[in-house]
C-alpha atoms as a PDB file:
ATOM      1  CA  MET A   1     -33.510  63.457  30.913  1.00  0.00           C
ATOM      2  CA  LYS A   2     -36.285  62.481  33.275  1.00  0.00           C
ATOM      3  CA  TYR A   3     -37.024  63.527  36.803  1.00  0.00           C
ATOM      4  CA  GLU A   4     -36.762  61.041  39.633  1.00  0.00           C
ATOM      5  CA  LYS A   5     -38.026  61.406  43.186  1.00  0.00           C
ATOM      6  CA  ALA A   6     -34.997  61.706  45.428  1.00  0.00           C
ATOM      7  CA  LEU A   7     -36.585  59.533  48.135  1.00  0.00           C
ATOM      8  CA  ASP A   8     -37.109  56.747  45.576  1.00  0.00           C
ATOM      9  CA  ILE A   9     -33.426  56.498  44.690  1.00  0.00           C
ATOM     10  CA  LEU A  10     -31.382  58.022  47.535  1.00  0.00           C
ATOM     11  CA  PRO A  11     -31.095  57.039  51.174  1.00  0.00           C
ATOM     12  CA  GLU A  12     -33.099  59.298  53.483  1.00  0.00           C
ATOM     13  CA  HIS A  13     -29.990  60.690  55.208  1.00  0.00           C
ATOM     14  CA  VAL A  14     -28.589  61.811  51.834  1.00  0.00           C
ATOM     15  CA  VAL A  15     -31.866  63.567  50.981  1.00  0.00           C
ATOM     16  CA  LYS A  16     -31.812  65.372  54.351  1.00  0.00           C
ATOM     17  CA  THR A  17     -28.238  66.505  53.716  1.00  0.00           C
ATOM     18  CA  ILE A  18     -29.166  67.840  50.274  1.00  0.00           C
ATOM     19  CA  GLN A  19     -32.202  69.615  51.780  1.00  0.00           C
ATOM     20  CA  GLN A  20     -29.809  71.640  53.943  1.00  0.00           C
ATOM     21  CA  TYR A  21     -28.493  73.237  50.735  1.00  0.00           C
ATOM     22  CA  ILE A  22     -31.556  73.228  48.482  1.00  0.00           C
ATOM     23  CA  ASP A  23     -35.037  72.621  49.843  1.00  0.00           C
ATOM     24  CA  GLY A  24     -37.932  71.923  47.509  1.00  0.00           C
ATOM     25  CA  SER A  25     -36.168  73.046  44.335  1.00  0.00           C
ATOM     26  CA  TYR A  26     -34.908  71.156  41.327  1.00  0.00           C
ATOM     27  CA  ILE A  27     -31.277  70.172  41.103  1.00  0.00           C
ATOM     28  CA  TYR A  28     -29.425  68.792  38.086  1.00  0.00           C
ATOM     29  CA  ILE A  29     -26.834  66.118  38.708  1.00  0.00           C
ATOM     30  CA  PRO A  30     -24.576  65.778  35.651  1.00  0.00           C
ATOM     31  CA  ARG A  31     -23.372  62.474  34.281  1.00  0.00           C
ATOM     32  CA  LYS A  32     -19.899  61.275  35.165  1.00  0.00           C
ATOM     33  CA  SER A  33     -17.506  62.405  32.446  1.00  0.00           C
ATOM     34  CA  GLU A  34     -16.757  58.798  31.447  1.00  0.00           C
ATOM     35  CA  ASN A  35     -20.497  58.179  30.887  1.00  0.00           C
ATOM     36  CA  ARG A  36     -21.184  61.263  28.775  1.00  0.00           C
ATOM     37  CA  LYS A  37     -22.357  60.826  25.235  1.00  0.00           C
ATOM     38  CA  SER A  38     -21.467  63.239  22.503  1.00  0.00           C
ATOM     39  CA  TRP A  39     -24.101  65.332  20.767  1.00  0.00           C
ATOM     40  CA  GLY A  40     -26.367  63.277  18.496  1.00  0.00           C
ATOM     41  CA  GLU A  41     -24.934  59.946  19.619  1.00  0.00           C
ATOM     42  CA  GLN A  42     -28.055  58.786  21.397  1.00  0.00           C
ATOM     43  CA  THR A  43     -30.569  59.790  18.712  1.00  0.00           C
ATOM     44  CA  GLY A  44     -28.505  58.959  15.635  1.00  0.00           C
ATOM     45  CA  VAL A  45     -28.699  62.519  14.314  1.00  0.00           C
ATOM     46  CA  LYS A  46     -24.917  62.805  14.172  1.00  0.00           C
ATOM     47  CA  LYS A  47     -24.672  59.669  12.033  1.00  0.00           C
ATOM     48  CA  ASP A  48     -27.417  60.939   9.706  1.00  0.00           C
ATOM     49  CA  LEU A  49     -25.621  64.267   9.260  1.00  0.00           C
ATOM     50  CA  ASP A  50     -22.322  62.501   8.584  1.00  0.00           C
ATOM     51  CA  ILE A  51     -23.978  60.454   5.834  1.00  0.00           C
ATOM     52  CA  ARG A  52     -25.615  63.573   4.377  1.00  0.00           C
ATOM     53  CA  ASN A  53     -22.318  65.450   4.414  1.00  0.00           C
ATOM     54  CA  GLN A  54     -20.529  62.574   2.692  1.00  0.00           C
ATOM     55  CA  ASP A  55     -23.248  62.568   0.023  1.00  0.00           C
ATOM     56  CA  ILE A  56     -22.847  66.311  -0.493  1.00  0.00           C
ATOM     57  CA  PHE A  57     -19.089  65.909  -0.905  1.00  0.00           C
ATOM     58  CA  LYS A  58     -19.468  63.026  -3.374  1.00  0.00           C
ATOM     59  CA  CYS A  59     -21.967  64.996  -5.450  1.00  0.00           C
ATOM     60  CA  TYR A  60     -19.646  67.994  -5.450  1.00  0.00           C
ATOM     61  CA  MET A  61     -16.706  65.844  -6.538  1.00  0.00           C
ATOM     62  CA  HIS A  62     -18.857  64.480  -9.389  1.00  0.00           C
ATOM     63  CA  GLY A  63     -19.494  67.985 -10.673  1.00  0.00           C
ATOM     64  CA  ASP A  64     -22.617  69.273  -8.910  1.00  0.00           C
ATOM     65  CA  SER A  65     -22.433  73.006  -8.254  1.00  0.00           C
ATOM     66  CA  ILE A  66     -22.550  74.529  -4.807  1.00  0.00           C
ATOM     67  CA  ARG A  67     -25.746  76.348  -5.758  1.00  0.00           C
ATOM     68  CA  ALA A  68     -27.434  73.100  -6.871  1.00  0.00           C
ATOM     69  CA  LEU A  69     -26.383  71.345  -3.659  1.00  0.00           C
ATOM     70  CA  SER A  70     -27.621  74.293  -1.636  1.00  0.00           C
ATOM     71  CA  GLU A  71     -31.055  74.040  -3.224  1.00  0.00           C
ATOM     72  CA  ARG A  72     -31.190  70.235  -3.013  1.00  0.00           C
ATOM     73  CA  TYR A  73     -30.266  70.052   0.679  1.00  0.00           C
ATOM     74  CA  TYR A  74     -31.967  73.299   1.791  1.00  0.00           C
ATOM     75  CA  LEU A  75     -28.702  74.713   3.120  1.00  0.00           C
ATOM     76  CA  THR A  76     -26.953  77.997   2.475  1.00  0.00           C
ATOM     77  CA  GLU A  77     -24.102  78.037  -0.015  1.00  0.00           C
ATOM     78  CA  GLN A  78     -21.800  78.935   2.869  1.00  0.00           C
ATOM     79  CA  SER A  79     -22.898  75.794   4.741  1.00  0.00           C
ATOM     80  CA  ILE A  80     -22.271  73.667   1.658  1.00  0.00           C
ATOM     81  CA  ARG A  81     -18.778  75.141   1.333  1.00  0.00           C
ATOM     82  CA  ARG A  82     -18.095  74.453   5.017  1.00  0.00           C
ATOM     83  CA  ILE A  83     -19.244  70.836   4.629  1.00  0.00           C
ATOM     84  CA  ILE A  84     -17.115  70.340   1.510  1.00  0.00           C
ATOM     85  CA  ARG A  85     -14.073  71.800   3.261  1.00  0.00           C
ATOM     86  CA  ALA A  86     -14.561  69.538   6.301  1.00  0.00           C
ATOM     87  CA  GLU A  87     -15.139  66.427   4.192  1.00  0.00           C
ATOM     88  CA  ARG A  88     -12.064  67.228   2.077  1.00  0.00           C
ATOM     89  CA  MET A  89      -9.984  67.414   5.283  1.00  0.00           C
ATOM     90  CA  LYS A  90     -11.390  64.058   6.466  1.00  0.00           C
ATOM     91  CA  ASP A  91     -10.651  62.534   3.073  1.00  0.00           C
ATOM     92  CA  ARG A  92      -7.026  63.734   3.231  1.00  0.00           C
ATOM     93  CA  ARG A  93      -6.619  62.354   6.767  1.00  0.00           C
ATOM     94  CA  ASP A  94      -8.066  59.006   5.745  1.00  0.00           C
ATOM     95  CA  ARG A  95      -5.620  58.710   2.846  1.00  0.00           C
ATOM     96  CA  ARG A  96      -2.579  58.982   5.143  1.00  0.00           C
END
């Protein structure tokens, strides 16, 4: 998110109306709901985590222990279990 000068993008009468409510302070104007992006969508982090989680699940299914996966991916064993559970659910949904 970057800051824009109100006078550079809004008509002067709109700025004066806004100044009646908030004068000289910052105001956040949220995106329209149809323009919102989900977490990680813009940076690609979500996609990277999905790939990592799929890799963890595949390794687990090929016999790697939860402890080994925990050490390899620098995650707690509880996190590895949570990822495996979620990936197993996705796998079951995809098979339907």
